[in-house]
Structures are given as structure tokens and as C-alpha cells.
Coordinates of C-alpha atoms in Angstrom, one line a residue:
Chain A
X1 CA -308.0 73.9 71.6
X2 CA -305.1 72.6 73.7
X3 CA -302.2 74.2 75.4
X4 CA -298.8 73.6 73.9
X5 CA -295.4 75.3 74.3
X6 CA -293.8 77.8 71.9
X7 CA -291.2 75.1 70.9
X8 CA -294.0 72.6 70.2
X9 CA -295.9 75.2 68.2
X10 CA -292.8 75.7 66.0
X11 CA -292.4 72.0 65.6
X12 CA -296.1 71.5 64.8
X13 CA -295.9 74.2 62.1
X14 CA -292.8 72.7 60.6
X15 CA -294.6 69.3 60.5
X16 CA -297.7 70.6 58.9
X17 CA -295.9 72.7 56.3
X18 CA -293.7 69.8 55.3
X19 CA -296.8 67.5 55.1
X20 CA -298.6 70.1 52.9
X21 CA -295.7 71.0 50.6
X22 CA -293.0 68.6 49.6
X23 CA -290.7 71.5 48.6
X24 CA -290.4 72.5 52.3
X25 CA -287.4 71.0 54.1
X26 CA -285.3 71.7 57.2
X27 CA -281.6 72.2 57.1
X28 CA -279.2 73.0 59.9
X29 CA -276.7 71.9 62.5
X30 CA -278.0 69.0 64.6
X31 CA -281.6 69.4 63.6
X32 CA -281.9 65.6 63.1
X33 CA -281.5 63.0 65.8
X34 CA -280.2 65.6 68.2
X35 CA -283.4 67.5 67.7
X36 CA -281.9 70.9 67.6
X37 CA -280.0 72.7 70.4
X38 CA -283.4 73.6 72.0
X39 CA -285.2 70.5 71.0
X40 CA -287.5 72.2 68.5
X41 CA -287.2 69.5 65.9
X42 CA -287.2 66.5 68.2
X43 CA -288.9 63.5 66.4
X44 CA -289.2 65.1 63.0
X45 CA -286.4 63.1 61.5
X46 CA -288.2 59.8 62.4
X47 CA -291.3 61.2 60.6
X48 CA -289.7 62.8 57.6
X49 CA -286.3 61.2 57.2
X50 CA -282.9 62.6 56.5
X51 CA -283.8 64.2 53.1
X52 CA -286.3 66.5 54.8
X53 CA -284.5 67.1 58.1
X54 CA -281.0 67.7 56.8
X55 CA -278.1 67.6 59.3
X56 CA -275.2 69.6 58.1
X57 CA -271.6 70.1 59.1
X58 CA -270.8 73.2 61.1
X59 CA -270.7 75.5 58.1
X60 CA -273.1 78.4 58.5
X61 CA -272.1 80.2 55.3
X62 CA -272.4 77.1 53.3
X63 CA -275.8 76.2 54.8
X64 CA -277.3 79.5 53.9
X65 CA -275.8 79.5 50.5
X66 CA -277.2 76.1 49.8
X67 CA -280.6 77.2 51.0
X68 CA -280.5 80.1 48.6
X69 CA -279.5 77.9 45.7
X70 CA -282.2 75.4 46.4
X71 CA -284.8 78.1 46.7
X72 CA -283.9 79.3 43.2
X73 CA -285.1 75.9 41.9
X74 CA -288.4 76.2 43.7
X75 CA -287.6 74.6 47.1
X76 CA -288.6 76.2 50.4
X77 CA -285.8 75.5 52.8
X78 CA -286.2 76.3 56.5
X79 CA -282.7 76.9 57.9
X80 CA -282.1 76.6 61.6
X81 CA -279.2 78.7 62.9
X82 CA -278.4 77.3 66.3
X83 CA -278.0 80.7 68.0
X84 CA -278.8 84.1 66.5
X85 CA -275.3 85.2 67.1
X86 CA -274.2 82.6 64.6
X87 CA -276.1 84.5 61.8
X88 CA -273.1 86.8 61.6
X89 CA -271.1 84.0 60.0
X90 CA -273.4 83.8 56.9
X91 CA -274.2 87.5 57.0
X92 CA -272.7 87.9 53.5
X93 CA -275.0 85.3 52.1
X94 CA -278.1 86.6 53.8
X95 CA -277.5 90.3 53.1
X96 CA -275.6 90.4 49.8
X97 CA -277.1 87.3 48.1
X98 CA -280.5 86.4 49.5
X99 CA -281.6 90.0 50.2
X100 CA -280.4 91.7 47.1
X101 CA -280.8 88.9 44.5
X102 CA -284.3 89.7 43.3
X103 CA -283.4 93.3 42.9
X104 CA -280.1 92.8 41.2
X105 CA -281.7 90.4 38.7
X106 CA -284.4 92.9 37.8
X107 CA -287.2 91.1 39.6
X108 CA -286.6 87.7 38.0
X109 CA -285.6 85.7 41.1
X110 CA -287.5 84.5 44.1
X111 CA -285.6 83.4 47.3
X112 CA -288.2 81.8 49.6
X113 CA -286.0 80.8 52.5
X114 CA -286.6 81.1 56.2
X115 CA -283.8 81.4 58.7
X116 CA -285.1 80.4 62.1
X117 CA -282.9 81.3 65.0
X118 CA -283.2 81.8 68.8
X119 CA -282.1 85.2 70.1
X120 CA -281.8 86.7 73.5
X121 CA -280.2 86.1 76.8
X122 CA -281.4 84.7 80.2
X123 CA -279.9 81.3 80.4
X124 CA -276.3 82.0 81.3
X125 CA -274.5 81.3 78.1
X126 CA -272.8 84.6 77.8
X127 CA -271.9 87.1 75.1
X128 CA -271.6 84.9 71.9
X129 CA -274.8 83.0 72.4
X130 CA -277.2 85.6 73.8
X131 CA -277.2 88.8 71.8
X132 CA -280.4 90.2 70.3
X133 CA -279.2 91.2 66.8
X134 CA -282.4 91.5 64.8
X135 CA -281.9 95.2 64.2
X136 CA -278.9 94.4 62.0
X137 CA -281.2 92.7 59.5
X138 CA -283.6 95.7 59.2
X139 CA -280.8 97.5 57.4
X140 CA -280.7 95.1 54.4
X141 CA -283.2 95.6 51.7
X142 CA -285.1 92.5 50.5
X143 CA -285.3 90.8 53.9
X144 CA -288.3 90.4 56.2
X145 CA -287.8 90.2 60.0
X146 CA -290.2 88.4 62.3
X147 CA -290.2 88.2 66.1
X148 CA -293.0 86.1 67.5
X149 CA -293.7 86.4 71.2
X150 CA -296.4 83.7 71.9
X151 CA -297.0 80.1 71.0
X152 CA -300.1 81.1 68.9
X153 CA -298.2 83.8 67.0
X154 CA -295.1 81.7 66.3
X155 CA -297.1 79.0 64.6
X156 CA -299.1 81.3 62.4
X157 CA -296.1 83.6 61.6
X158 CA -293.8 80.7 60.8
X159 CA -296.4 79.3 58.4
X160 CA -296.6 82.7 56.6
X161 CA -292.9 83.0 56.5
X162 CA -292.5 79.6 54.9
X163 CA -295.1 80.5 52.3
X164 CA -293.6 83.9 51.7
X165 CA -291.5 84.2 48.5
X166 CA -288.9 86.4 50.1
X167 CA -286.0 85.6 52.6
X168 CA -287.3 85.8 56.1
X169 CA -285.2 86.2 59.3
X170 CA -287.3 84.5 62.0
X171 CA -286.2 85.3 65.5
X172 CA -287.4 83.0 68.2
X173 CA -286.4 83.4 71.9
X174 CA -284.8 80.9 74.2
X175 CA -286.9 81.9 77.1
X176 CA -290.1 81.7 75.1
X177 CA -289.6 78.1 74.0
X178 CA -291.1 76.6 77.3
X179 CA -294.0 79.2 77.5
X180 CA -297.4 77.6 77.0
X181 CA -300.7 78.8 75.6
X182 CA -303.7 77.7 73.6
X183 CA -302.8 77.0 70.0
X184 CA -305.2 75.6 67.4
X185 CA -304.3 72.2 66.0
X186 CA -305.1 73.0 62.4
X187 CA -302.7 75.1 60.3
X188 CA -303.4 78.8 60.1
X189 CA -301.6 81.9 58.9
X190 CA -300.8 85.2 60.6
X191 CA -299.9 87.7 57.9
X192 CA -296.4 89.3 58.0
X193 CA -296.6 93.0 58.7
X194 CA -299.6 92.9 61.1
X195 CA -299.0 94.1 64.7
X196 CA -301.2 92.9 67.6
X197 CA -302.5 94.5 70.7
X198 CA -301.7 92.1 73.4
X199 CA -303.4 94.0 76.1
X200 CA -305.7 97.0 75.8
X201 CA -305.2 100.1 77.8
X202 CA -305.7 103.9 77.7
X203 CA -302.9 105.7 79.6
X204 CA -299.8 104.6 77.8
X205 CA -298.7 102.4 74.9
X206 CA -295.9 100.0 75.5
X207 CA -294.4 98.6 72.3
X208 CA -292.3 95.6 73.0
X209 CA -290.8 92.7 71.0
X210 CA -290.2 89.0 71.6
X211 CA -289.7 88.1 75.3
X212 CA -290.1 91.7 76.3
X213 CA -293.8 91.4 75.4
X214 CA -294.2 88.8 78.2
X215 CA -292.3 91.0 80.7
X216 CA -294.3 94.1 79.7
X217 CA -297.6 92.2 80.1
X218 CA -296.7 91.3 83.7
X219 CA -295.9 94.9 84.4
X220 CA -299.1 96.0 82.8
X221 CA -301.1 93.6 85.0
X222 CA -299.3 94.8 88.1
X223 CA -299.9 98.5 87.3
X224 CA -303.5 97.9 86.7
X225 CA -303.7 97.4 90.5
X226 CA -302.4 101.0 90.8
X227 CA -305.0 102.3 88.4
X228 CA -302.6 102.7 85.5
X229 CA -304.0 101.3 82.2
X230 CA -301.2 100.1 79.9
X231 CA -301.8 99.1 76.3
X232 CA -299.2 96.5 75.2
X233 CA -298.5 96.4 71.4
X234 CA -296.4 93.7 69.8
X235 CA -295.3 94.6 66.2
X236 CA -294.7 90.8 65.6
X237 CA -292.9 91.6 62.4
X238 CA -290.4 94.4 62.7
X239 CA -290.0 94.5 58.9
X240 CA -292.4 95.1 57.3
X241 CA -293.6 97.3 60.2
X242 CA -297.3 97.8 61.0
X243 CA -296.8 101.5 61.8
X244 CA -300.6 102.1 61.3
X245 CA -301.6 100.0 64.3
X246 CA -298.8 101.2 66.5
X247 CA -299.4 104.9 65.6
X248 CA -303.2 104.4 66.2
X249 CA -302.5 103.1 69.7
X250 CA -300.0 105.9 70.5
X251 CA -302.5 108.5 69.2
X252 CA -305.1 107.1 71.5
X253 CA -302.9 107.0 74.7
X254 CA -300.7 110.0 73.9
X255 CA -297.7 108.3 75.4
X256 CA -295.3 105.6 74.3
X257 CA -292.6 103.5 75.9
X258 CA -290.6 101.2 73.6
X259 CA -289.1 98.1 75.1
X260 CA -286.5 95.8 73.6
X261 CA -283.8 93.4 74.8
X262 CA -281.2 94.6 72.2
X263 CA -278.4 97.1 72.9
X264 CA -279.4 100.7 73.4
X265 CA -277.6 102.1 70.4
X266 CA -279.0 101.3 67.0
X267 CA -281.8 99.0 68.1
X268 CA -285.1 98.5 66.4
X269 CA -286.8 101.0 68.7
X270 CA -284.5 103.8 67.6
X271 CA -286.2 103.5 64.2
X272 CA -289.6 103.0 65.8
X273 CA -289.2 106.1 67.8
X274 CA -288.6 108.2 64.7
X275 CA -291.6 106.6 63.0
X276 CA -293.7 107.5 66.1
X277 CA -292.4 111.1 66.0
X278 CA -293.3 111.3 62.4
X279 CA -296.8 109.9 62.7
X280 CA -297.9 111.0 66.2
X281 CA -296.1 114.2 67.0
X282 CA -299.2 116.3 67.5
X283 CA -300.7 113.6 69.8
X284 CA -297.8 113.1 72.1
X285 CA -298.2 114.3 75.7
X286 CA -294.6 113.2 76.7
X287 CA -291.3 112.3 75.1
X288 CA -291.1 108.8 73.7
X289 CA -288.7 106.8 75.9
X290 CA -286.9 103.5 75.4
X291 CA -286.1 100.7 77.8
X292 CA -283.4 98.5 76.2
X293 CA -280.4 96.3 77.0
X294 CA -277.2 98.1 77.9
X295 CA -274.5 98.8 75.3
X296 CA -272.7 95.8 76.7
X297 CA -272.1 92.2 75.7
X298 CA -274.3 89.8 77.6
X299 CA -272.3 88.7 80.7
X300 CA -272.2 85.1 82.0
X301 CA -273.0 85.5 85.7
X302 CA -276.7 85.6 86.6
X303 CA -276.8 89.0 88.4
X304 CA -274.6 90.6 85.8
X305 CA -276.8 89.2 83.0
X306 CA -279.9 90.6 84.7
X307 CA -278.3 94.0 85.0
X308 CA -277.8 94.2 81.2
X309 CA -281.2 92.8 80.0
X310 CA -284.3 94.9 80.8
X311 CA -286.3 93.6 83.7
X312 CA -289.8 94.3 85.0
X313 CA -288.6 96.9 87.4
X314 CA -287.0 98.9 84.6
X315 CA -290.1 98.6 82.4
X316 CA -292.2 99.8 85.3
X317 CA -289.9 102.7 86.0
X318 CA -290.0 103.6 82.3
X319 CA -293.7 103.6 82.2
X320 CA -293.9 105.9 85.3
X321 CA -291.3 108.2 83.8
X322 CA -293.4 108.6 80.6
X323 CA -296.5 109.1 82.6
X324 CA -294.7 111.9 84.6
Chain B
X1 CA -261.0 63.7 18.6
X2 CA -262.6 62.4 15.4
X3 CA -265.7 61.7 17.4
X4 CA -266.4 65.4 17.6
X5 CA -268.5 66.5 14.7
X6 CA -268.0 69.6 12.7
X7 CA -271.1 71.3 14.1
X8 CA -269.7 71.1 17.6
X9 CA -266.3 72.5 16.5
X10 CA -267.9 75.3 14.6
X11 CA -270.0 76.2 17.6
X12 CA -267.1 76.2 19.9
X13 CA -265.3 78.6 17.6
X14 CA -268.4 80.8 17.2
X15 CA -269.0 81.0 20.9
X16 CA -265.4 82.0 21.6
X17 CA -265.6 84.6 18.9
X18 CA -268.8 85.9 20.3
X19 CA -267.3 86.2 23.8
X20 CA -264.1 87.9 22.6
X21 CA -265.8 90.4 20.3
X22 CA -268.6 91.1 22.7
X23 CA -266.1 92.0 25.3
X24 CA -264.0 94.1 22.9
X25 CA -267.2 96.0 22.1
X26 CA -267.8 96.5 25.8
X27 CA -264.2 97.8 26.2
X28 CA -264.6 100.1 23.3
X29 CA -267.9 101.5 24.4
X30 CA -266.5 102.1 27.9
X31 CA -263.7 104.1 26.3
X32 CA -266.3 106.0 24.2
X33 CA -268.1 106.9 27.5
X34 CA -271.2 104.8 26.7
X35 CA -270.8 102.7 29.8
X36 CA -271.2 104.3 33.2
X37 CA -270.0 101.7 35.6
X38 CA -267.5 99.0 35.1
X39 CA -267.1 95.4 33.8
X40 CA -264.5 92.6 34.2
X41 CA -263.3 91.2 30.9
X42 CA -262.4 87.6 30.4
X43 CA -260.4 88.2 27.2
X44 CA -258.1 85.3 26.8
X45 CA -260.3 83.0 28.9
X46 CA -263.0 82.2 26.3
X47 CA -262.2 78.5 26.0
X48 CA -263.2 77.6 29.6
X49 CA -266.7 79.0 29.2
X50 CA -267.3 77.9 25.6
X51 CA -265.8 74.4 26.1
X52 CA -267.4 73.5 29.4
X53 CA -271.0 74.8 28.7
X54 CA -271.0 73.1 25.2
X55 CA -270.3 69.8 27.0
X56 CA -273.4 70.0 29.3
X57 CA -277.1 69.8 28.5
X58 CA -279.2 72.8 27.7
X59 CA -281.3 72.4 30.9
X60 CA -278.2 72.1 33.1
X61 CA -277.4 75.0 35.4
X62 CA -274.5 77.4 35.9
X63 CA -273.5 80.0 38.4
X64 CA -271.1 82.7 37.3
X65 CA -268.7 85.2 38.6
X66 CA -267.9 88.9 38.4
X67 CA -266.0 88.0 35.2
X68 CA -269.0 86.3 33.8
X69 CA -269.8 87.6 30.2
X70 CA -268.4 84.4 28.7
X71 CA -270.5 82.1 30.9
X72 CA -273.6 84.0 30.1
X73 CA -272.9 84.0 26.3
X74 CA -272.0 80.3 26.3
X75 CA -275.2 79.5 28.2
X76 CA -277.1 81.1 25.3
X77 CA -277.8 84.6 26.6
X78 CA -279.3 87.2 24.2
X79 CA -276.5 89.6 23.4
X80 CA -278.9 92.5 23.1
X81 CA -280.2 92.0 26.6
X82 CA -276.7 91.6 27.9
X83 CA -275.3 94.6 26.2
X84 CA -278.3 96.7 27.3
X85 CA -277.7 95.6 30.9
X86 CA -274.1 96.7 30.7
X87 CA -275.2 100.0 29.2
X88 CA -277.6 100.3 32.2
X89 CA -280.8 100.3 30.0
X90 CA -284.3 99.2 31.1
X91 CA -284.3 96.6 28.3
X92 CA -281.4 94.7 29.9
X93 CA -281.6 91.4 31.7
X94 CA -281.9 93.2 35.0
X95 CA -283.5 96.5 33.8
X96 CA -280.2 98.3 34.5
X97 CA -280.4 97.4 38.2
X98 CA -277.6 94.8 38.2
X99 CA -275.1 95.7 35.5
X100 CA -272.3 93.4 34.3
X101 CA -271.7 91.7 37.6
X102 CA -275.3 90.6 38.2
X103 CA -276.5 89.2 34.9
X104 CA -278.8 86.3 35.4
X105 CA -281.3 84.3 33.3
X106 CA -282.8 81.9 35.7
X107 CA -285.3 80.4 33.3
X108 CA -282.4 79.6 31.0
X109 CA -280.4 77.9 33.7
X110 CA -278.0 80.8 34.4
X111 CA -278.5 81.3 38.2
X112 CA -276.5 84.5 38.1
X113 CA -273.2 86.2 38.0
X114 CA -271.9 87.3 41.4
X115 CA -270.1 90.3 42.7
X116 CA -268.7 88.5 45.7
X117 CA -265.7 86.2 45.2
X118 CA -267.0 82.6 45.8
X119 CA -270.4 84.2 46.5
X120 CA -272.1 81.6 44.4
X121 CA -270.3 78.6 45.7
X122 CA -273.1 77.8 48.2
X123 CA -275.8 78.8 45.8
X124 CA -274.6 76.5 43.1
X125 CA -274.3 73.7 45.6
X126 CA -277.8 74.3 46.8
X127 CA -279.0 74.2 43.2
X128 CA -277.3 70.8 42.9
X129 CA -279.0 69.7 46.1
X130 CA -282.4 70.8 44.7
X131 CA -281.7 69.0 41.4
X132 CA -281.0 65.9 43.3
X133 CA -284.0 66.2 45.6
X134 CA -286.3 66.9 42.6
X135 CA -284.8 64.1 40.6
X136 CA -284.4 66.5 37.6
X137 CA -281.2 65.0 36.3
X138 CA -279.7 68.4 36.0
X139 CA -276.1 69.1 36.9
X140 CA -274.5 72.4 37.9
X141 CA -271.3 74.1 36.8
X142 CA -270.1 76.5 39.5
X143 CA -267.6 78.9 37.8
X144 CA -265.0 80.2 40.2
X145 CA -261.8 82.2 39.9
X146 CA -258.6 81.1 41.5
X147 CA -259.2 83.6 44.3
X148 CA -262.5 81.9 45.2
X149 CA -260.7 78.8 46.4
X150 CA -259.3 80.7 49.3
X151 CA -262.8 81.8 50.5
X152 CA -264.3 79.9 53.3
X153 CA -267.7 79.3 51.8
X154 CA -266.2 77.4 48.9
X155 CA -264.6 74.9 51.4
X156 CA -267.9 74.6 53.3
X157 CA -269.9 74.0 50.1
X158 CA -267.4 71.6 48.6
X159 CA -267.4 69.5 51.8
X160 CA -271.2 69.3 51.8
X161 CA -271.3 68.5 48.1
X162 CA -268.9 65.7 48.8
X163 CA -270.8 64.1 51.7
X164 CA -274.1 64.4 49.9
X165 CA -272.6 63.3 46.5
X166 CA -274.1 66.3 44.7
X167 CA -274.1 66.7 40.9
X168 CA -271.8 69.7 40.7
X169 CA -268.5 70.7 38.9
X170 CA -266.6 73.4 40.6
X171 CA -264.8 74.9 37.6
X172 CA -261.9 77.0 38.7
X173 CA -260.7 79.3 36.0
X174 CA -257.2 79.9 37.2
X175 CA -256.3 83.1 35.4
X176 CA -253.2 83.6 37.5
X177 CA -254.4 86.7 39.3
X178 CA -256.8 87.6 42.1
X179 CA -257.2 91.3 41.1
X180 CA -253.5 92.1 41.4
X181 CA -252.4 89.2 43.6
X182 CA -250.5 86.5 41.7
X183 CA -251.9 83.0 42.6
X184 CA -248.4 81.8 43.6
X185 CA -248.4 84.4 46.4
X186 CA -251.9 83.5 47.4
X187 CA -251.6 79.7 47.8
X188 CA -248.8 77.3 48.5
X189 CA -250.0 74.8 45.9
X190 CA -248.6 73.7 42.5
X191 CA -252.1 72.7 41.4
X192 CA -255.2 74.3 42.9
X193 CA -257.1 71.0 42.1
X194 CA -255.1 69.4 44.9
X195 CA -257.7 71.1 47.2
X196 CA -260.0 68.4 46.1
X197 CA -258.1 65.9 48.2
X198 CA -259.2 67.6 51.3
X199 CA -262.8 66.7 50.4
X200 CA -262.2 63.3 48.9
X201 CA -263.5 64.4 45.5
X202 CA -261.9 64.2 42.1
X203 CA -259.5 67.0 41.2
X204 CA -258.2 67.7 37.8
X205 CA -256.0 70.4 36.2
X206 CA -256.2 71.0 32.5
X207 CA -255.1 73.5 29.9
X208 CA -257.9 75.9 30.0
X209 CA -256.9 77.7 26.8
X210 CA -257.4 74.5 24.7
X211 CA -261.1 74.5 24.1
X212 CA -261.1 70.9 22.9
X213 CA -259.4 69.7 26.1
X214 CA -262.0 71.7 28.1
X215 CA -264.9 70.3 26.1
X216 CA -263.7 66.7 26.2
X217 CA -262.8 66.8 29.9
X218 CA -266.2 68.3 30.9
X219 CA -268.0 65.9 28.6
X220 CA -266.4 63.0 30.5
X221 CA -266.7 64.3 34.0
X222 CA -270.3 65.6 33.5
X223 CA -271.4 62.1 32.7
X224 CA -269.8 60.9 35.9
X225 CA -271.3 63.7 37.9
X226 CA -274.7 63.1 36.4
X227 CA -274.4 59.5 37.2
X228 CA -274.1 60.3 40.9
X229 CA -270.4 59.8 41.4
X230 CA -270.1 63.1 43.3
X231 CA -268.6 66.5 42.7
X232 CA -265.4 67.4 40.8
X233 CA -263.0 70.2 41.2
X234 CA -261.7 71.1 37.7
X235 CA -258.9 73.6 37.5
X236 CA -258.5 75.2 34.0
X237 CA -255.3 77.1 33.6
X238 CA -255.8 80.3 31.7
X239 CA -254.7 83.9 31.7
X240 CA -256.5 87.2 32.1
X241 CA -255.2 89.3 29.2
X242 CA -256.8 92.5 30.4
X243 CA -256.7 94.2 33.8
X244 CA -258.9 93.2 36.7
X245 CA -261.6 95.6 35.7
X246 CA -262.0 98.4 33.2
X247 CA -260.2 100.7 35.7
X248 CA -256.9 98.9 36.4
X249 CA -253.5 100.4 35.7
X250 CA -251.9 97.0 35.9
X251 CA -248.9 97.9 37.9
X252 CA -248.5 94.4 39.3
X253 CA -247.6 92.2 36.4
X254 CA -244.3 91.9 34.4
X255 CA -244.0 93.8 31.2
X256 CA -244.9 91.7 28.2
X257 CA -246.5 88.8 30.2
X258 CA -250.0 89.5 28.9
X259 CA -248.8 90.1 25.4
X260 CA -247.0 86.8 25.4
X261 CA -250.1 84.9 26.5
X262 CA -252.1 86.6 23.8
X263 CA -249.6 85.9 21.0
X264 CA -248.6 82.4 22.1
X265 CA -251.6 80.9 23.9
X266 CA -254.7 82.8 22.7
X267 CA -257.4 80.1 22.8
X268 CA -259.1 81.4 19.7
X269 CA -256.0 81.6 17.5
X270 CA -254.9 78.2 18.7
X271 CA -258.2 76.7 17.8
X272 CA -258.4 78.4 14.4
X273 CA -255.0 77.0 13.5
X274 CA -256.0 73.5 14.6
X275 CA -259.2 73.6 12.7
X276 CA -257.6 74.8 9.5
X277 CA -254.7 72.4 9.8
X278 CA -256.9 69.4 10.5
X279 CA -259.1 70.4 7.5
X280 CA -262.3 71.0 9.5
X281 CA -262.7 74.5 8.3
X282 CA -261.3 77.1 5.9
X283 CA -260.2 80.6 6.5
X284 CA -263.1 82.0 4.4
X285 CA -265.5 80.0 6.5
X286 CA -263.9 81.5 9.6
X287 CA -264.2 84.9 8.1
X288 CA -267.9 84.3 7.4
X289 CA -268.6 83.1 11.0
X290 CA -266.7 86.2 12.4
X291 CA -268.7 88.5 10.2
X292 CA -272.0 87.0 11.4
X293 CA -270.9 87.3 15.0
X294 CA -269.9 90.9 14.5
X295 CA -273.2 91.7 13.0
X296 CA -274.9 90.3 16.1
X297 CA -272.7 92.3 18.4
X298 CA -273.2 95.5 16.4
X299 CA -276.9 95.0 16.6
X300 CA -276.6 94.5 20.3
X301 CA -274.7 97.7 20.7
X302 CA -277.2 99.6 18.6
X303 CA -280.1 98.0 20.6
X304 CA -278.4 99.1 23.9
X305 CA -277.7 102.6 22.7
X306 CA -281.2 103.1 21.5
X307 CA -282.8 101.6 24.6
X308 CA -284.2 103.9 27.3
X309 CA -283.0 104.1 30.9
X310 CA -285.4 102.9 33.5
X311 CA -287.6 105.7 34.8
X312 CA -286.3 106.6 38.3
X313 CA -289.8 106.2 39.7
X314 CA -289.2 102.5 39.4
X315 CA -286.0 102.5 41.3
X316 CA -287.4 100.8 44.4
X317 CA -289.4 98.1 42.5
X318 CA -288.3 94.5 42.4
X319 CA -287.1 94.4 46.0
X320 CA -289.7 92.0 47.3
X321 CA -291.6 89.3 45.5

């Protein structure tokens, strides 16, 4: 095994899936020679050519519509939306068309598209390029929503998403792209709908998504020095949700803190908290608390940005509050 | 004209009669209370669907609109399954989950009606992209209303179809109204096909109520499109005789306008007159075709009425593959 970055893991997965299945192709803005805004697809156009790595005009609705139409004929397009904020432009196509099509047609259509897009803040590009909007897509029937937090997970989850016969929203994170870890060279699948315990512990369960998993792991490590044993659980796919694994962990520890980067109101963890209440009520020793972004657009200036996005101090404080 | 054989002419007439009488049956059964939801009738617009789809190959593809019964029928849909869907029955194309606005028959090349204006513009363009990638030789007709040409996604899709020379015809059925909005108030163009200039593609405007003009135009341009000459925007001028939907008081249009279009420009009556005058067909033969069409429609209504509704326990099936 060798160590590669999250971005390289995405690229390796795309390469392997395109090599294995000639129905798979990439489509998006500047995914070709430019290599994608975050360099994820650098070099792929030299390997696969313009037909497989399709550069498009800046036309987000059209891109997603075209991907849907191609998928109806058996293709497996992987769309790159340059920033997750931009998915609000083709929202109609994602929600009304891709998500509902199979149902509206009485089960006679398959829409195997993946929309990869980087979410999250932390690099100073302000409100229209930094929001975490994954919760929006939980609300549309027919979609799956994936949020990988490690190089290993991103490769296996992307492969499963490409092979899935349903539309998948695949949220990467800008700050995860350079993170490095061991990733097998050969292709492998991580099933959608399976959560993962990133660190075992016994005093409290922290459920975190995307880059917040990395922050929570750092806090867990720090607190272990204080004799606090934190279990960190990563849902990995937030729809379908592996409530079984999450509830099992919460029942074991009796306490839960939910951590996400998105705004406080209407975030994924609102829904998760209600699921935990439903499944774990008799096992809880404390109220379930949430550490989230503020109900505020992501500001530009570094200190302001840090004030909106949960940091390690807030996660630590949250854990201590739940522990009482 | 003499190159068109009698079989083609008879089929054009038969398809238009099927569409017209199917929709009259839908309207009647709505009034009788047999239809729960709504439908959008294309009465008066039959020539665009019949003429264009007759001019392409059976394995070619279409996407349709909320006013899509004609496109489905011309693409060879089973009237029983269509009527059952509109009646909300489990035997319908979509098991009663889609209704009139979402009839699709993907295996037959109908990639679906669409409840969103221009909602299928990208989908149709993507199908054309896939046909090109797969080398299948198929072309796509993307049916759109006049209103759709003011939706952003159509412009995005047409631009990409142009740069990639995709095998697609954007067939704009200009029926003069976007719901209640007259097209002259919605655009500042004499011809909607002028929009093609912006994408450096061919744009044509034709009489959409003359089925032979539609047939011959689409025959010609479909050959070019299939040969890789790139997309075409074809505007077919027609008129929506009925209201926007089955629930429209029609306060927005001048008295007598719809009636005049029906008496003076009805595509079916015009075609019948032409066929008889040119000696292609006799009135008794027309009566015979009409009778057969009506028998098929009656059987479809009977099938729909006798079909069960889907058991509510199955309401949440078919969401995921």
C-alpha cells in the first residue's frame, strides 16, 4: 500500500472506472486541460481524450440535463460541479428530473449519474464558493448523498457511486483534497449506506461528516490524554443513512454529539438527532447536542471564516457539555 | 409530393385522428369525473407530432412536454396503457404514479413527457450525445413549446448541441400561448426560429398545421441531422384550440380566435380535403379509418375504467433502482 492524497484517490478511481467501463465519462467545466478547479482530473484528458473528459461551457443546468439524458441510454456520466454552491443552478434538473424520473415513470427508468462537487469553507473564497449544502439534497426522493472524509473512503465510495443505478450527489471537501493516507492501488468498493467507526471509544459518540471527521479525530486524540474516551463515527453516506451502526454506538456510550460544517438550521444533524431520539431514547444519559456552522453565509476574512465554521475548540466544548 | 406513397398519407391521417379522438375522450372522461387530476390537450396541434415522428426512424428518440399525448401516440404508444395512466390505474405506463404529464416508454424511444417547461431540453441533448458516443445512428426530436425557448436550459443545451454537432432537432410547437401569455408579449421576435442564429445552427419556421409540410421538412432535416450536420431549431406554427389545461377559464384570449383556428386551419380537416381532392382517398375510406380509430379509443377507455388502482402499499416503490 502507498500513501496518496484524497484528490489523487478520486483521480485514480475515475481512471480505473473509465478503464473498466467504456460507458463511464467525465463532464464538467474545465475538467480537461485545466484539470478541474482543484486539480482532481489533471492528466486524465491526455489518457482518455476529449470524448471521455468533456469540457463544457459554463452551463450548469445544461450539463446536468445532458448527463441525465445520456444516462437514459445506458451511459454513466460523472459530472463535476466546480463548487457545491453551483449545484443550486441545476437544482431543478437534479431534484425534479434525475431524482423523480424513475418514480414518475413507474420504475422504468434508471438514471446512473454521479455529481461530484467540493463543498465546505476554509480557503478564503467567501459565501458563494464555501457553503455546505448537502442537507438540501436529503429532501429530494430518489437521490443518494455521499460525503467521504478520507482518501481510502473517497476511492471506494466513488466507485460504488459510479456503479450505482441511481443519481448520486457526491460531496468532496476542499480541505480534504491534500490530506494523505494509505489507499490500495487496486479498485475496491465501499457500499453506500454503511457508516464507519473512525475511532473507538466508550464515553461519548461523536458523529461527524466530511472535514469535521478529521477535526473530531484530533479532538478525540487530545481528550484521550485527559482520560476521555471518544468514539468517532462517520456516516459516510448521509442518504441512505446507516442508523443501525450509529444507534449501536450511541447505545453503547449513552451520549452523542453531532458535528457538521453546515448551517445550524435545517442541517443533516437535525434529522440525525431525531433518528437518535427515536432509536436510542432509553439509552441516553444526556441530551443530544449539535456543533454546527452558524446560520451565516461564509465570510471572506480568515478570522471571520473561522468564527462561522466549527473548530476543534467548539467540538471539545461540545463534548464536555454532553459529558456534563 | 408524388413521392409520398398512399400508406404514409393514410398513416398520417390515422395518427392525427387517433390523437384528436384520444384527447376528446380524455376531455369527455374528465367531464364525467373519471379523471382525478388534469391533462393538457393538444387539440389542433396534431400535425406537428404526427408529421415529424412519421419522418424519423422507429428506433429514433423523442422527449416530450406536458402537452405530450400526441407525441406519445405518434411514437407508437399503446392507447390502453396511456389512457389507464391518465385514469390513474396500475395498468398504466407509470402505474398511475406519473399521470398525463409523465408518460414515458423508454424502450420504445419515448424518453418521457415532462412537467417542467424545457425540462427535457438537456435530457434530449444528452440522449443525442449518448447516441453519438455509442455510434447508434439514432437522432432525437426534442419537442418544446414556445414558452420553452425562454427558459435558460434550452439555451445552454442548444449551445452545447451546436459546439458538439449533436444529432438533435429542437421542434418548437409554437401554439401562440404559454399558458395564458401570448407569445408576442413573451418575445420580441417575428420568428422564434431566429433564436437559432445565436447558436449558429439552422433555424426554420413552417406551417405546423400542414402535416405534409411537417413531414417533408422533418424528412429532409432529419437526414442532415443524422449525417452529422448538427442540430436544427424547427418552429412549427400551430394553435392550441383548448385551454392550457382541463382547468382553464380562458379569460386571456379574444372571443372567436380558437373557433376560427378550428374552422379555418384545423390540420385534420385540411388534410382530409387535400387527400380527397387529390384523389388519394375517399370519404368512405376516411369514415372507415375513423371508425377503427374510435374502436381502439373506446377499448382504451374500457380498459382504463376496468383496471384497478395501484394498492397504496406500493406507493413508495420505484423510487430507487
